[in-house]
Amino acid sequence: MKFKRTERIGAIVKILSDNPNKTYTLSYFTNQFNAAKSTISEDLLVVKNVFEKLQLGKVITISGAAGGVKYIPKTSKAENEELLMELCEKISDKTRILSGGFLYLIDLIYDPTVVSKIGKIFASNIDYTDADYVVTMETKGIPMALMTSKAMNLPLVIIRKDIKVSEGPTLSMTYLSGHSSKVESMSLPRKALKPNSKVIIIDDFMRGGGTIKGMVDLMNEFGAEVIGTGVFISTMKPTEKMVKDYISLIELDVVGDEIIVEPNLKTFRNEYRNENIEEYNIEDILEESDEE
Amino acid sequence: MKFKRTERIGAIVKILSDNPNKTYTLSYFTNQFNAAKSTISEDLLVVKNVFEKLQLGKVITISGAAGGVKYIPKTSKAENEELLMELCEKISDKTRILSGGFLYLIDLIYDPTVVSKIGKIFASNIDYTDADYVVTMETKGIPMALMTSKAMNLPLVIIRKDIKVSEGPTLSMTYLSGHSSKVESMSLPRKALKPNSKVIIIDDFMRGGGTIKGMVDLMNEFGAEVIGTGVFISTMKPTEKMVKDYISLIELDVVGDEIIVEPNLKTFRNEYRNENIEEYNIEDILEESDEE
């Protein structure tokens, strides 16, 4: 099938955008579109411009045997702020307060559009260059952890609260849940992680940090190292958490019937991750006779 | 900011593709790209071609006050078959067999690339025109249900196995799990569904259908109607399931150390859903002077 230049560009954007952090060789595109390498190179320059002008991330070129192009999603500062302000406004709705001081949030944290944006924010602000897995614990964090793993192009690992015999031999341990001060258990099949893995932990909510601390301990039992942690909401109190290195997107406090909620904008860093990947420049600026 | 035609097309593809089933007005694009309506109309013709040539779905134009364009994802027959054959081959690996006749599958059903394709297949083969929610039960079905809800642009609802007081007043009930022949419970916050909703049920695995039957009953307790059901894997035995109207993507049987697994290709229908949406044609064939 023959593609026009505009169609090829649209198609390349679609392919890269649907598969973040997956490397495509030039040959993949020359075969797909029955086009010369030089043609595809020119197309890729335009594609790079699209992502940069829209501030939706970066398309990088990797040299060498395993080379090719890949799309690294990256949210803009303006986009982060807009989403978080919008979410804070929704969260501050007093009808969300449930008896016991809980907040009803599942309409937001199960919303595919919201969690897909949250996933991209985590991928933009946690360095996952060396990571092998995204890890979460059931249940509420799963949607945002999955979207993070999609943006990072990493497999997702879900820690269960009960021991599931249907998943083969599992490693289980107990941990102290900060909120309920109860001893709870978590478990994970032995096969779920390769030895010496590096992982990113994603969860929806952190109060004292007991659950995340438990997840870190479980990872250590697997011989895995936690190299980044992202939580969607952290509470303002207690100020001292049981984990140190984490980013949280929103800070929250509920005092009586008052909800204090604000975006944790200090959490964001503006640089791209993966800065260390060597990029060779396609020097030629594309001379195009496009209208406008 | 000024966009070239090729860049606008790339950008429109990115926006539509990231937000399936969301309607964008022409004005949204004219503002975004500071371009005339006629220009955007021409761009949209090219964009439509991209999706159709790549067989990645359809961009439709909706007339009227709530009009605009939206992208309906649709997998091709070839794409369905390729994914399902690949998954069947992976599933048939005998090292997956666990004691008790269970199969280890979480590496596949938690893989973001796999579940995002499964979600698009469900969205291509279940009519969700009138649906308000995608519903699943924790835990293993959540990733594919989320990706289905993303493709359908519907909120996700997750039924819990325990009663969670932290989600407010819940409606709980018991059901008979076919496999273990045990009475289990499921619960859902009262606020999770609006009255008189129509829902699509998505789950990862169906043996006798007891769990899905329980979910249907729970939906009825909420005054909701199940208008479509998709399961990833159904077992060949028992042949009689407790639910009738469902599609399953893969059929499975484990006999001793033998895994029989095959794509359930009869499940697919080739028509587009949403046939009833009136579409007005942009008659003009775009005269373009693109190279090639």
Coordinates of C-alpha atoms in Angstrom, one line a residue:
Chain A
M1 CA 0.0 0.0 0.0
K2 CA 1.2 3.5 -0.9
F3 CA 1.2 6.2 1.7
K4 CA 1.3 9.9 1.1
R5 CA 3.8 11.9 3.1
T6 CA 1.1 13.4 5.3
E7 CA -0.3 10.0 5.9
R8 CA 3.1 8.4 6.7
I9 CA 3.7 11.2 9.3
G10 CA 0.3 10.6 10.9
A11 CA 0.9 6.9 10.9
I12 CA 4.3 7.2 12.5
V13 CA 2.9 9.5 15.2
K14 CA 0.2 6.9 15.9
I15 CA 2.7 4.0 16.1
L16 CA 5.2 5.8 18.4
S17 CA 2.5 7.4 20.6
D18 CA 0.7 4.1 21.2
N19 CA 4.0 2.4 22.2
P20 CA 6.0 4.7 24.4
N21 CA 9.6 3.8 25.1
K22 CA 9.6 1.0 22.5
T23 CA 12.4 1.3 20.0
Y24 CA 11.5 1.0 16.3
T25 CA 14.2 0.5 13.7
L26 CA 14.2 2.6 10.5
S27 CA 13.7 -0.6 8.6
Y28 CA 10.4 -1.2 10.4
F29 CA 9.1 2.0 8.9
T30 CA 10.6 1.6 5.5
N31 CA 8.9 -1.9 5.3
Q32 CA 5.6 -0.7 6.8
F33 CA 5.4 2.2 4.3
N34 CA 7.3 0.9 1.4
A35 CA 9.5 4.0 1.4
A36 CA 13.2 4.8 1.2
K37 CA 15.3 5.4 4.3
S38 CA 15.9 9.0 3.4
T39 CA 12.2 9.5 3.1
I40 CA 11.5 8.0 6.5
S41 CA 14.4 10.1 8.0
E42 CA 12.7 13.3 6.8
D43 CA 9.4 12.1 8.1
L44 CA 10.9 11.5 11.5
L45 CA 12.2 15.1 11.7
V46 CA 8.6 16.3 11.3
V47 CA 7.4 13.8 13.8
K48 CA 10.0 15.0 16.3
N49 CA 8.7 18.6 15.7
V50 CA 5.1 17.5 16.4
F51 CA 5.9 16.1 19.8
E52 CA 8.2 19.0 20.7
K53 CA 5.8 21.7 19.6
L54 CA 2.9 20.1 21.4
Q55 CA 5.2 19.5 24.5
L56 CA 4.0 15.9 24.6
G57 CA 7.4 14.4 25.0
K58 CA 10.4 13.6 22.8
V59 CA 11.2 11.3 20.0
I60 CA 14.9 10.3 20.2
T61 CA 17.2 8.6 17.8
I62 CA 19.4 5.8 19.2
S63 CA 22.5 4.8 17.3
G64 CA 24.2 1.4 17.2
A65 CA 23.1 -2.2 16.6
A66 CA 20.0 -1.9 18.8
G67 CA 19.3 1.6 17.4
G68 CA 16.2 3.2 16.1
V69 CA 13.7 5.8 17.3
K70 CA 11.5 5.8 20.3
Y71 CA 9.0 8.1 21.9
I72 CA 9.6 9.2 25.5
P73 CA 6.4 10.6 26.9
K74 CA 6.8 13.8 28.9
T75 CA 4.2 16.0 30.3
S76 CA 4.7 19.8 30.3
K77 CA 4.7 21.9 33.5
A78 CA 1.5 23.6 32.3
E79 CA -0.2 20.2 31.7
N80 CA 0.8 18.9 35.2
E81 CA -0.5 22.0 36.9
E82 CA -3.7 22.0 35.0
L83 CA -4.5 18.4 35.8
L84 CA -3.5 18.7 39.4
M85 CA -5.5 21.9 40.0
E86 CA -8.5 20.3 38.4
L87 CA -8.1 17.2 40.6
C88 CA -7.6 19.2 43.7
E89 CA -10.8 21.1 43.0
K90 CA -12.7 17.9 42.6
I91 CA -11.1 16.3 45.7
S92 CA -12.0 19.4 47.8
D93 CA -15.8 18.7 47.3
K94 CA -17.1 18.2 50.8
T95 CA -19.6 15.6 49.8
R96 CA -16.6 13.3 49.4
I97 CA -16.1 13.1 53.1
L98 CA -17.2 9.7 54.5
S99 CA -17.7 8.8 58.1
G100 CA -14.4 7.9 59.7
G101 CA -12.7 10.8 57.9
F102 CA -12.2 8.9 54.7
L103 CA -12.5 10.5 51.3
Y104 CA -14.4 8.9 48.4
L105 CA -11.9 9.0 45.6
I106 CA -12.5 6.0 43.4
D107 CA -14.4 7.9 40.7
L108 CA -11.2 9.7 40.1
I109 CA -8.5 7.1 40.6
Y110 CA -10.4 4.5 38.4
D111 CA -11.1 7.0 35.6
P112 CA -9.0 5.9 32.6
T113 CA -8.4 9.4 31.4
V114 CA -7.2 10.7 34.8
V115 CA -5.0 7.7 35.5
S116 CA -3.5 7.8 32.0
K117 CA -2.4 11.4 32.7
I118 CA -1.1 10.5 36.1
G119 CA 0.9 7.6 34.6
K120 CA 2.5 10.0 32.2
I121 CA 3.3 12.5 35.0
F122 CA 5.0 9.7 37.0
A123 CA 6.9 8.6 33.9
S124 CA 8.0 12.3 33.4
N125 CA 9.3 12.7 37.0
I126 CA 10.7 9.4 38.1
D127 CA 13.9 8.2 36.6
Y128 CA 13.2 4.7 35.3
T129 CA 16.2 4.3 33.0
D130 CA 17.4 1.2 34.8
A131 CA 14.0 -0.1 36.0
D132 CA 12.7 -3.6 35.2
Y133 CA 9.2 -3.4 36.7
V134 CA 6.5 -1.2 38.1
V135 CA 5.2 -2.6 41.3
T136 CA 2.0 -1.8 43.2
M137 CA -0.3 -3.4 45.8
E138 CA -3.9 -4.2 45.2
T139 CA -6.4 -2.6 44.6
K140 CA -6.8 1.1 44.3
G141 CA -3.4 1.8 42.9
I142 CA -3.6 -0.7 40.1
P143 CA -5.1 1.6 37.4
M144 CA -2.5 4.4 37.8
A145 CA 0.3 1.8 38.2
L146 CA -0.8 0.1 35.0
M147 CA -0.8 3.4 33.1
T148 CA 2.6 4.3 34.5
S149 CA 3.9 0.9 33.4
K150 CA 2.5 1.6 30.0
A151 CA 4.2 4.9 29.7
M152 CA 7.5 3.4 30.9
N153 CA 7.1 0.3 28.8
L154 CA 7.7 -1.9 31.8
P155 CA 5.8 -5.0 33.0
L156 CA 3.5 -4.5 36.0
V157 CA 3.7 -6.5 39.2
I158 CA 0.8 -6.5 41.6
I159 CA 1.3 -7.5 45.2
R160 CA -1.7 -9.3 46.7
K161 CA -3.1 -8.9 50.2
D162 CA -4.0 -12.6 50.5
I163 CA -1.9 -15.6 49.6
K164 CA -3.1 -16.9 46.3
V165 CA -2.4 -20.5 45.8
S166 CA -3.5 -20.3 42.2
E167 CA -0.3 -18.3 41.4
G168 CA 2.2 -21.0 42.5
P169 CA 4.7 -20.7 45.3
T170 CA 4.5 -17.3 46.9
L171 CA 6.6 -15.3 49.2
S172 CA 4.5 -13.7 52.0
M173 CA 5.2 -11.3 54.8
T174 CA 3.5 -9.2 57.3
Y175 CA 3.7 -5.4 57.7
L176 CA 2.3 -2.8 60.0
S177 CA -0.3 -0.7 58.3
G178 CA 0.2 2.8 59.7
H179 CA -3.4 3.9 59.5
S180 CA -5.1 1.0 61.2
S181 CA -2.0 0.0 63.2
K182 CA -2.9 -3.5 62.3
V183 CA -0.6 -6.3 61.2
E184 CA -1.5 -7.1 57.6
S185 CA 0.0 -9.5 55.1
M186 CA 1.2 -9.2 51.5
S187 CA 2.3 -11.8 49.1
L188 CA 3.8 -12.2 45.7
P189 CA 4.5 -15.3 43.5
R190 CA 8.2 -16.3 43.4
K191 CA 8.1 -16.1 39.7
A192 CA 6.9 -12.5 39.6
L193 CA 10.3 -10.9 39.7
K194 CA 13.6 -11.9 38.1
P195 CA 16.6 -11.9 40.5
N196 CA 18.4 -8.6 41.0
S197 CA 15.6 -6.5 39.6
K198 CA 15.2 -2.8 40.0
V199 CA 11.7 -1.6 40.5
I200 CA 9.5 1.5 40.6
I201 CA 6.8 1.5 43.3
I202 CA 3.5 3.3 42.5
D203 CA 0.6 3.6 44.9
D204 CA -2.5 5.8 45.2
F205 CA -2.3 7.0 48.8
M206 CA 0.3 7.3 51.6
R207 CA -0.4 8.3 55.1
G208 CA 2.4 7.1 57.4
G209 CA 4.2 5.2 54.7
G210 CA 3.8 1.8 56.4
T211 CA 2.4 0.0 53.3
I212 CA 5.1 1.4 51.0
K213 CA 7.7 0.5 53.6
G214 CA 6.3 -3.1 53.6
M215 CA 6.5 -3.2 49.8
V216 CA 10.2 -2.0 49.9
D217 CA 10.9 -4.8 52.5
L218 CA 9.1 -7.4 50.3
M219 CA 11.2 -6.2 47.3
N220 CA 14.4 -6.7 49.4
E221 CA 13.2 -10.3 50.2
F222 CA 13.1 -10.8 46.4
G223 CA 16.6 -9.4 46.1
A224 CA 15.1 -6.4 44.2
E225 CA 16.0 -2.8 44.7
V226 CA 13.5 0.1 44.7
I227 CA 14.9 2.9 42.6
G228 CA 11.9 5.2 42.6
T229 CA 8.5 5.7 44.4
G230 CA 5.5 7.7 43.3
V231 CA 2.3 8.2 45.2
F232 CA -0.7 10.1 44.0
I233 CA -1.8 11.6 47.3
S234 CA 0.2 11.9 50.5
T235 CA -1.3 13.3 53.7
M236 CA 0.2 16.4 55.3
K237 CA 0.2 14.6 58.6
P238 CA 2.2 12.8 59.9
T239 CA 5.0 14.9 58.4
E240 CA 7.5 12.2 59.1
K241 CA 6.9 9.2 56.8
M242 CA 8.4 5.8 57.1
V243 CA 9.9 6.2 53.6
K244 CA 12.1 9.0 52.4
D245 CA 12.6 9.0 48.7
Y246 CA 9.3 9.4 47.0
I247 CA 7.4 11.9 45.0
S248 CA 3.7 12.7 45.6
L249 CA 1.5 14.6 43.3
I250 CA -1.1 16.0 45.8
E251 CA -0.9 16.8 49.5
L252 CA -4.0 16.4 51.6
D253 CA -5.4 17.0 55.1
V254 CA -8.9 16.4 56.3
V255 CA -9.7 18.4 59.5
G256 CA -13.3 17.8 60.6
D257 CA -15.4 18.8 57.5
E258 CA -12.6 20.8 56.0
I259 CA -10.6 19.3 53.1
I260 CA -7.2 20.9 52.5
V261 CA -5.7 19.8 49.3
E262 CA -3.0 21.2 47.1
P263 CA -0.8 20.1 44.2
N264 CA 2.7 19.2 45.3
L265 CA 4.4 21.1 42.6
K266 CA 7.8 20.9 44.2
T267 CA 7.8 17.3 43.3
F268 CA 8.4 17.9 39.6
R269 CA 11.7 18.2 37.9
N270 CA 11.9 19.8 34.5
E271 CA 14.6 17.9 32.9
Y272 CA 14.0 14.9 30.7
R273 CA 15.0 11.6 32.1
N274 CA 17.2 9.4 29.9
E275 CA 19.6 12.3 29.3
N276 CA 22.4 9.9 29.1
I277 CA 21.3 8.2 26.0
E278 CA 23.5 9.2 23.1
E279 CA 21.6 10.9 20.4
Y280 CA 22.8 11.4 16.9
N281 CA 21.4 14.5 15.2
I282 CA 19.9 14.3 11.8
E283 CA 21.6 17.5 10.8
D284 CA 19.6 18.3 7.7
I285 CA 16.8 20.7 8.3
L286 CA 14.0 19.5 6.2
E287 CA 13.3 21.8 3.3
E288 CA 9.6 21.5 2.8
S289 CA 7.3 23.3 0.5
D290 CA 4.2 22.8 2.6
E291 CA 1.4 25.3 2.3
E292 CA 1.4 27.8 5.2
Chain B
M1 CA 2.5 29.0 17.6
K2 CA 2.5 28.2 13.9
F3 CA 2.2 24.6 12.7
K4 CA 3.0 23.3 9.3
R5 CA 0.4 21.1 7.6
T6 CA 2.3 17.9 8.3
E7 CA 2.8 18.9 11.9
R8 CA -0.9 19.6 12.3
I9 CA -1.8 16.2 10.9
G10 CA 0.7 14.5 13.2
A11 CA -0.7 16.5 16.2
I12 CA -4.4 15.7 15.4
V13 CA -3.5 12.0 15.1
K14 CA -1.8 12.2 18.5
I15 CA -4.7 14.0 20.2
L16 CA -7.5 11.7 18.7
S17 CA -5.5 8.5 19.3
D18 CA -4.7 9.4 22.9
N19 CA -8.4 10.0 23.6
P20 CA -10.6 7.4 21.9
N21 CA -14.3 8.0 21.7
K22 CA -13.9 11.6 22.9
T23 CA -15.6 14.2 20.6
Y24 CA -13.5 17.2 19.6
T25 CA -15.1 20.2 18.0
L26 CA -13.6 21.7 14.9
S27 CA -13.1 24.9 16.9
Y28 CA -10.9 23.0 19.3
F29 CA -8.5 22.3 16.5
T30 CA -8.8 25.7 14.9
N31 CA -7.9 27.3 18.2
Q32 CA -5.2 24.8 19.0
F33 CA -3.4 25.3 15.7
N34 CA -4.5 28.9 14.9
A35 CA -5.9 27.7 11.5
A36 CA -9.0 28.2 9.4
K37 CA -11.9 25.7 9.6
S38 CA -11.4 24.8 5.9
T39 CA -7.7 24.0 6.7
I40 CA -8.7 21.8 9.6
S41 CA -11.3 20.0 7.5
E42 CA -8.7 19.2 4.9
D43 CA -6.4 17.9 7.6
L44 CA -9.1 15.7 9.1
L45 CA -9.6 14.0 5.7
V46 CA -6.0 13.0 5.7
V47 CA -6.3 11.9 9.3
K48 CA -9.2 9.7 8.5
N49 CA -7.1 8.1 5.7
V50 CA -4.3 7.4 8.1
F51 CA -6.5 5.4 10.5
E52 CA -8.3 3.6 7.7
K53 CA -5.2 2.7 5.7
L54 CA -3.5 1.4 8.9
Q55 CA -6.7 -0.4 9.9
L56 CA -6.5 1.1 13.3
G57 CA -10.1 2.3 13.6
K58 CA -12.2 5.0 12.2
V59 CA -12.4 8.8 12.6
I60 CA -16.0 9.8 12.4
T61 CA -17.7 13.2 12.0
I62 CA -20.7 13.9 14.1
S63 CA -23.1 16.6 13.0
G64 CA -25.3 18.8 15.2
A65 CA -24.8 20.8 18.4
A66 CA -22.7 18.2 20.1
G67 CA -20.9 17.6 16.9
G68 CA -17.2 17.2 16.0
V69 CA -14.9 14.4 15.3
K70 CA -13.9 11.4 17.3
Y71 CA -11.7 8.4 16.9
I72 CA -13.3 4.9 17.4
P73 CA -10.5 2.3 17.9
K74 CA -11.0 -0.9 16.0
T75 CA -8.6 -3.7 15.6
S76 CA -8.3 -5.5 12.3
K77 CA -8.9 -9.2 11.9
A78 CA -5.3 -9.8 11.1
E79 CA -4.2 -7.9 14.2
N80 CA -6.6 -9.9 16.4
E81 CA -5.4 -13.2 15.0
E82 CA -1.8 -12.3 15.3
L83 CA -2.1 -11.3 19.0
L84 CA -4.2 -14.2 19.9
M85 CA -2.0 -16.8 18.2
E86 CA 1.0 -15.2 19.9
L87 CA -0.7 -15.4 23.3
C88 CA -1.9 -19.0 22.7
E89 CA 1.7 -20.0 22.0
K90 CA 2.9 -18.4 25.2
I91 CA 0.0 -19.9 27.2
S92 CA 0.7 -23.4 25.9
D93 CA 4.2 -23.4 27.6
K94 CA 4.0 -26.3 30.0
T95 CA 6.2 -24.6 32.6
R96 CA 3.1 -22.5 33.3
I97 CA 1.2 -25.4 34.9
L98 CA 1.1 -25.1 38.6
S99 CA 0.1 -27.7 41.1
G100 CA -3.7 -27.9 41.3
G101 CA -4.0 -27.6 37.5
F102 CA -3.7 -23.8 37.7
L103 CA -1.9 -21.9 35.0
Y104 CA 0.6 -19.0 35.7
L105 CA -0.7 -16.2 33.5
I106 CA 0.0 -12.9 35.4
D107 CA 3.0 -12.1 33.4
L108 CA 0.7 -11.8 30.4
I109 CA -2.5 -10.3 31.9
Y110 CA -0.5 -7.6 33.8
D111 CA 1.6 -6.7 30.7
P112 CA 0.6 -3.2 29.7
T113 CA 1.2 -3.8 25.9
V114 CA -0.8 -7.0 26.0
V115 CA -3.8 -5.6 28.0
S116 CA -3.9 -2.5 25.9
K117 CA -4.4 -4.7 22.8
I118 CA -6.9 -6.8 24.6
G119 CA -8.8 -3.7 25.6
K120 CA -9.0 -2.6 22.0
I121 CA -10.2 -6.0 20.9
F122 CA -13.0 -5.9 23.4
A123 CA -13.9 -2.4 22.3
S124 CA -14.0 -3.6 18.7
N125 CA -16.3 -6.6 19.4
I126 CA -18.6 -5.5 22.1
D127 CA -21.3 -2.9 21.4
Y128 CA -20.9 -0.2 24.0
T129 CA -22.9 2.5 22.2
D130 CA -25.3 2.8 25.2
A131 CA -22.9 1.8 28.0
D132 CA -22.2 4.0 31.0
Y133 CA -19.5 1.9 32.8
V134 CA -17.0 -0.9 32.4
V135 CA -17.3 -3.2 35.4
T136 CA -14.8 -5.8 36.7
M137 CA -14.0 -7.6 39.9
E138 CA -10.6 -7.4 41.6
T139 CA -7.8 -8.3 40.9
K140 CA -6.5 -10.0 37.8
G141 CA -9.1 -8.6 35.4
I142 CA -8.4 -4.9 36.4
P143 CA -5.6 -4.2 33.9
M144 CA -7.5 -5.4 30.9
A145 CA -10.8 -3.9 32.1
L146 CA -9.0 -0.5 32.6
M147 CA -7.6 -0.6 29.0
T148 CA -11.1 -1.6 27.7
S149 CA -12.6 1.4 29.6
K150 CA -9.9 3.6 28.1
A151 CA -10.7 2.5 24.6
M152 CA -14.4 2.9 25.2
N153 CA -14.0 6.2 27.0
L154 CA -16.1 5.0 29.9
P155 CA -15.4 5.1 33.7
L156 CA -14.2 1.9 35.3
V157 CA -15.9 0.3 38.3
I158 CA -14.1 -2.3 40.4
I159 CA -16.1 -4.7 42.5
R160 CA -14.2 -5.6 45.7
K161 CA -14.1 -9.0 47.4
D162 CA -14.2 -7.7 50.9
I163 CA -16.3 -4.9 52.3
K164 CA -14.3 -1.7 52.3
V165 CA -15.6 0.7 55.0
S166 CA -13.3 3.3 53.6
E167 CA -15.4 3.7 50.5
G168 CA -18.7 4.6 52.3
P169 CA -21.9 2.7 52.4
T170 CA -21.6 -0.5 50.3
L171 CA -23.9 -3.0 48.8
S172 CA -22.6 -6.5 49.5
M173 CA -23.8 -10.0 48.4
T174 CA -22.7 -13.5 48.3
Y175 CA -22.2 -15.7 45.2
L176 CA -21.2 -19.3 44.5
S177 CA -17.8 -19.4 42.9
G178 CA -18.1 -22.2 40.4
H179 CA -14.5 -23.4 40.7
S180 CA -14.1 -23.7 44.5
S181 CA -17.8 -24.3 45.1
K182 CA -17.4 -21.9 47.9
V183 CA -19.7 -19.1 48.9
E184 CA -17.8 -15.8 48.4
S185 CA -18.7 -12.2 48.8
M186 CA -18.5 -9.2 46.7
S187 CA -19.3 -5.5 47.4
L188 CA -19.5 -2.2 45.8
P189 CA -20.0 1.3 47.2
R190 CA -23.5 2.7 46.7
K191 CA -22.1 5.7 45.0
A192 CA -20.2 3.7 42.4
L193 CA -23.0 3.5 39.9
K194 CA -25.7 6.0 38.8
P195 CA -29.2 4.7 38.8
N196 CA -30.4 2.9 35.7
S197 CA -27.0 2.4 34.3
K198 CA -26.0 0.1 31.5
V199 CA -22.7 -1.7 31.9
I200 CA -20.1 -3.8 30.2
I201 CA -18.5 -6.6 32.3
I202 CA -14.9 -7.5 31.6
D203 CA -13.0 -10.3 33.4
D204 CA -9.8 -12.3 32.8
F205 CA -11.1 -15.8 33.3
M206 CA -14.3 -17.8 33.2
R207 CA -14.7 -21.4 34.2
G208 CA -18.4 -22.1 35.2
G209 CA -19.4 -18.5 35.0
G210 CA -20.3 -18.3 38.7
T211 CA -18.4 -15.1 39.3
I212 CA -19.7 -13.3 36.2
K213 CA -23.2 -14.5 37.2
G214 CA -22.6 -12.9 40.6
M215 CA -21.5 -9.7 39.0
V216 CA -24.7 -9.6 36.9
D217 CA -26.8 -10.2 40.0
L218 CA -25.0 -7.4 41.8
M219 CA -25.6 -5.1 38.9
N220 CA -29.3 -5.9 39.1
E221 CA -29.3 -5.0 42.8
F222 CA -28.0 -1.6 41.7
G223 CA -30.7 -1.3 39.1
A224 CA -28.1 -1.6 36.4
E225 CA -28.3 -3.6 33.2
V226 CA -25.5 -5.7 31.8
I227 CA -25.4 -5.1 28.0
G228 CA -22.2 -6.9 27.1
T229 CA -19.6 -9.2 28.7
G230 CA -16.1 -10.0 27.6
V231 CA -13.7 -12.5 29.1
F232 CA -10.2 -13.1 28.1
I233 CA -10.0 -16.8 28.6
S234 CA -12.9 -19.3 29.0
T235 CA -12.4 -22.9 29.7
M236 CA -13.7 -25.6 27.3
K237 CA -15.2 -27.4 30.2
P238 CA -17.9 -27.2 31.5
T239 CA -19.5 -26.5 28.1
E240 CA -22.5 -25.1 29.9
K241 CA -21.7 -21.8 31.5
M242 CA -23.9 -20.0 34.0
V243 CA -24.0 -16.9 31.7
K244 CA -25.1 -16.9 28.1
D245 CA -24.2 -13.7 26.3
Y246 CA -20.5 -13.2 26.4
I247 CA -17.5 -13.2 24.1
S248 CA -14.3 -14.9 25.1
L249 CA -11.0 -14.4 23.2
I250 CA -9.2 -17.6 24.0
E251 CA -10.5 -21.1 24.9
L252 CA -8.5 -23.3 27.2
D253 CA -8.4 -26.8 28.6
V254 CA -5.7 -28.3 30.9
V255 CA -5.7 -32.1 30.8
G256 CA -2.9 -33.5 33.0
D257 CA 0.3 -31.9 31.7
E258 CA -1.3 -31.0 28.4
I259 CA -2.5 -27.5 27.7
I260 CA -5.0 -27.1 24.9
V261 CA -5.4 -23.5 24.0
E262 CA -6.9 -21.8 20.9
P263 CA -8.1 -18.4 19.8
N264 CA -11.8 -18.1 19.9
L265 CA -12.0 -16.5 16.5
K266 CA -15.8 -17.1 16.1
T267 CA -16.2 -14.4 18.8
F268 CA -15.3 -11.5 16.4
R269 CA -17.7 -9.6 14.4
N270 CA -16.4 -7.6 11.5
E271 CA -18.7 -4.6 11.5
Y272 CA -18.0 -1.4 13.2
R273 CA -20.1 -0.7 16.2
N274 CA -21.9 2.7 16.4
E275 CA -23.3 2.2 12.9
N276 CA -26.3 4.2 13.9
I277 CA -24.4 7.4 14.3
E278 CA -25.2 9.7 11.4
E279 CA -22.1 10.7 9.6
Y280 CA -22.0 13.6 7.2
N281 CA -19.5 13.2 4.4
I282 CA -16.9 15.9 3.6
E283 CA -17.5 15.4 -0.1
D284 CA -14.5 17.2 -1.4
I285 CA -11.6 14.9 -2.1
L286 CA -8.6 16.7 -1.0
E287 CA -6.4 17.8 -3.9
E288 CA -3.0 17.6 -2.5
S289 CA 0.3 18.2 -4.2
D290 CA 2.3 16.0 -1.8
E291 CA 5.4 14.4 -3.1
E292 CA 5.0 10.7 -4.0

